[in-house]
PDB file of C-alpha atoms in Angstrom:
ATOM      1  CA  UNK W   1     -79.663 101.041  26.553  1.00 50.00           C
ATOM      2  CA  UNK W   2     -82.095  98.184  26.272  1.00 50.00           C
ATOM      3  CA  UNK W   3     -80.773  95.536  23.452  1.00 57.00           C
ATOM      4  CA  UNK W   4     -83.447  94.766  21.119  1.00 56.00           C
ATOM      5  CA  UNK W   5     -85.391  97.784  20.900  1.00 62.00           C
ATOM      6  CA  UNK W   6     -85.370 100.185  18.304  1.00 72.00           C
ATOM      7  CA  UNK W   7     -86.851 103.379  19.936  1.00 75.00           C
ATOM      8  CA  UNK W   8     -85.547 105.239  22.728  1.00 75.00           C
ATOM      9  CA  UNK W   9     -87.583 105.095  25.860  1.00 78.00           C
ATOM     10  CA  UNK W  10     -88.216 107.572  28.537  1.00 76.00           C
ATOM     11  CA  UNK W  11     -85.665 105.564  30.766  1.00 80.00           C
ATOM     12  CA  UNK W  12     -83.004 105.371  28.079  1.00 76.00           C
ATOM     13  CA  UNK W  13     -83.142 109.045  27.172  1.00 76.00           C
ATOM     14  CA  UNK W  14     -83.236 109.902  31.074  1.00 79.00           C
ATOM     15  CA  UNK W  15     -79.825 107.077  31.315  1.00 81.00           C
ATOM     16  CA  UNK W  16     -78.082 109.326  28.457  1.00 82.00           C
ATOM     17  CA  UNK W  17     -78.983 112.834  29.636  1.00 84.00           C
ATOM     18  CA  UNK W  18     -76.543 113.224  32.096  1.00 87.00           C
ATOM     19  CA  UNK W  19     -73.693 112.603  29.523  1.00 89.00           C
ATOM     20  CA  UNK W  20     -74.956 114.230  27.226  1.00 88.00           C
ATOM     21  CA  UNK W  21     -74.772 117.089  28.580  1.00 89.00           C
ATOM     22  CA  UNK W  22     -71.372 116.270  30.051  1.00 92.00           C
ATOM     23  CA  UNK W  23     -70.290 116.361  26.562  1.00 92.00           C
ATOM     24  CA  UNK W  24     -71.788 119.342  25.244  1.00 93.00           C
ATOM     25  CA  UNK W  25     -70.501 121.185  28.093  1.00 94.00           C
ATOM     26  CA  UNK W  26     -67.040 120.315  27.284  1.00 95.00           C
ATOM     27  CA  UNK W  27     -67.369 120.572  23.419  1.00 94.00           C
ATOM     28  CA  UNK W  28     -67.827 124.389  24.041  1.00 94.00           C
ATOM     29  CA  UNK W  29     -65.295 124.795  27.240  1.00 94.00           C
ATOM     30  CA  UNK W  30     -62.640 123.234  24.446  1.00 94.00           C
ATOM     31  CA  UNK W  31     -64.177 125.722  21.562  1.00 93.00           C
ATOM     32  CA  UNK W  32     -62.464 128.402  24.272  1.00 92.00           C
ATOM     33  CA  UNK W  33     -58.640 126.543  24.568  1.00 90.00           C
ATOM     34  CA  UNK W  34     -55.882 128.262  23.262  1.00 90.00           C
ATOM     35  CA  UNK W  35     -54.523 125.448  21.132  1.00 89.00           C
ATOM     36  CA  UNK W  36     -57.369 125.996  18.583  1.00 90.00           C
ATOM     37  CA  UNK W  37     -56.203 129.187  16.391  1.00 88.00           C
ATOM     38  CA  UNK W  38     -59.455 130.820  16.431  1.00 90.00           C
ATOM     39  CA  UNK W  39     -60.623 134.282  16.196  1.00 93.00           C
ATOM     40  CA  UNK W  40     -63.682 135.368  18.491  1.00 94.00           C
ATOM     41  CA  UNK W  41     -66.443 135.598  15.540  1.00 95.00           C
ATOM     42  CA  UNK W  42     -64.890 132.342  14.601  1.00 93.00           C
ATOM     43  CA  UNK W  43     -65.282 130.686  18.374  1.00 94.00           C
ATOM     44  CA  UNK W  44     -68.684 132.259  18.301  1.00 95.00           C
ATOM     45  CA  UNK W  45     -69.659 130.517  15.265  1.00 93.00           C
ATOM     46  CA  UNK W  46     -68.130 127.143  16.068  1.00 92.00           C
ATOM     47  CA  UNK W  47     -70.623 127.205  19.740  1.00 93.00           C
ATOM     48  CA  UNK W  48     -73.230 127.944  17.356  1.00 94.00           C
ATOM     49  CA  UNK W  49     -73.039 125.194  14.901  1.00 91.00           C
ATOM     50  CA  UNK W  50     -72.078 122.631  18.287  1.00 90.00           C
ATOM     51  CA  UNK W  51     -75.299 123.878  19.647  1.00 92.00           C
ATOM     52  CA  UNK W  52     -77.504 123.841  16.571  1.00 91.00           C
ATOM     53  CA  UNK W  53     -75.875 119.674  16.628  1.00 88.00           C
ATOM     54  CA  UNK W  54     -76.746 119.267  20.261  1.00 88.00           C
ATOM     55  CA  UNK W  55     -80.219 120.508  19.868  1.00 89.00           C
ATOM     56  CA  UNK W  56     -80.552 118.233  16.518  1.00 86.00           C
ATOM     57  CA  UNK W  57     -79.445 115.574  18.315  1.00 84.00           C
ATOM     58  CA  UNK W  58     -82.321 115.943  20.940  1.00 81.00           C
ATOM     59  CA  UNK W  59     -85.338 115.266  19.148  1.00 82.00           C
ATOM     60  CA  UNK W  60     -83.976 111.779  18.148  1.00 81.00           C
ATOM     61  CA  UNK W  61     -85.585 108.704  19.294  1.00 82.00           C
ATOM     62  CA  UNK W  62     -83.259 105.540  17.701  1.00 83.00           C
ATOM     63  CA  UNK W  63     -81.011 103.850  20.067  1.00 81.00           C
ATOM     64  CA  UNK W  64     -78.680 103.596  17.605  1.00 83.00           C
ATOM     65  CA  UNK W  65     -78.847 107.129  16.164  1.00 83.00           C
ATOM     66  CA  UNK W  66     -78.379 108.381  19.781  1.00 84.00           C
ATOM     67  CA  UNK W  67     -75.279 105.837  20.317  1.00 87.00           C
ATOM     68  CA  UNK W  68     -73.795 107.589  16.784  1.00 87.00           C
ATOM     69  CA  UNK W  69     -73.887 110.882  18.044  1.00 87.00           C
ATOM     70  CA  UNK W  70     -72.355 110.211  21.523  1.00 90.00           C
ATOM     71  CA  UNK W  71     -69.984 108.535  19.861  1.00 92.00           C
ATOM     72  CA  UNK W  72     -68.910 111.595  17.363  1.00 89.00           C
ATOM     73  CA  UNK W  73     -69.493 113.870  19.909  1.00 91.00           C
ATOM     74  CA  UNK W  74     -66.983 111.913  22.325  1.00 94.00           C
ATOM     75  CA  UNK W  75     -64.432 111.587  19.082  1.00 93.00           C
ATOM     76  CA  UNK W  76     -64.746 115.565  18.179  1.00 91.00           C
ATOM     77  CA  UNK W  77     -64.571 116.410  21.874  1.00 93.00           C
ATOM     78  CA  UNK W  78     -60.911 113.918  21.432  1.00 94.00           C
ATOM     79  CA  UNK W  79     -60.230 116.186  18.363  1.00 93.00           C
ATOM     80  CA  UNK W  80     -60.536 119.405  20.444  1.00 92.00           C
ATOM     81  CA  UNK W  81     -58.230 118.483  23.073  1.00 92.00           C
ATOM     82  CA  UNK W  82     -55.478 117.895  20.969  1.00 92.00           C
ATOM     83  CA  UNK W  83     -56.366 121.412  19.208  1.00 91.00           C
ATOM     84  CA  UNK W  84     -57.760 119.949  16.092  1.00 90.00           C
ATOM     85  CA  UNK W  85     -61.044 121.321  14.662  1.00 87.00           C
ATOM     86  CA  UNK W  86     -62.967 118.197  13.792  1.00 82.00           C
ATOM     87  CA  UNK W  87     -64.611 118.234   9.636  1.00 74.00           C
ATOM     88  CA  UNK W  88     -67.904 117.708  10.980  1.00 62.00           C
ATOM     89  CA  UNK W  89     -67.556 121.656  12.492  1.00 53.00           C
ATOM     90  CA  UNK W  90     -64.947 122.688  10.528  1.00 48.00           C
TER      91      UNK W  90
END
């Protein structure tokens, strides 16, 4: 991200994109692991509430708010994959 500026531009938000939705994907694949002690309607709901964030998260336009939430969504997605359910979707 360009240092100095405080909005997103087209090129920053096109630089993020791809891991974005690198992250998002694997959010809900770990939702589905086995480790979590979930019931379906429970699953269901947690994929709701990560995609309700993710689509949140798209309409921003700080650099820094849009470093914060790759940044919680790469610590949650850490959470998941040691079958924790981070408090932020808990």
């Amino acid at each position: 991200m360009t240092k100095g500026l405080i909005w997103a531009t087209a090129e920053d938000l096109a630089r993020n994109r791809g891991k974005v939705i690198s992250l998002y994907r694997q959010i809900l694949r770990s939702l589905n692991s086995p480790k979590l002690e979930l019931n379906l309607a429970a699953r269901l709901a947690k994929k709701a509430e990560a995609r309700t964030i993710f689509m949140l998260g798209s309409e921003e336009r700080s650099l820094h708010n849009i470093e914060d939430l790759i940044d919680a969504a790469e610590y949650s997605l850490s959470l998941l994959k040691q079958g924790k359910i981070p408090k932020h979707i808990q």
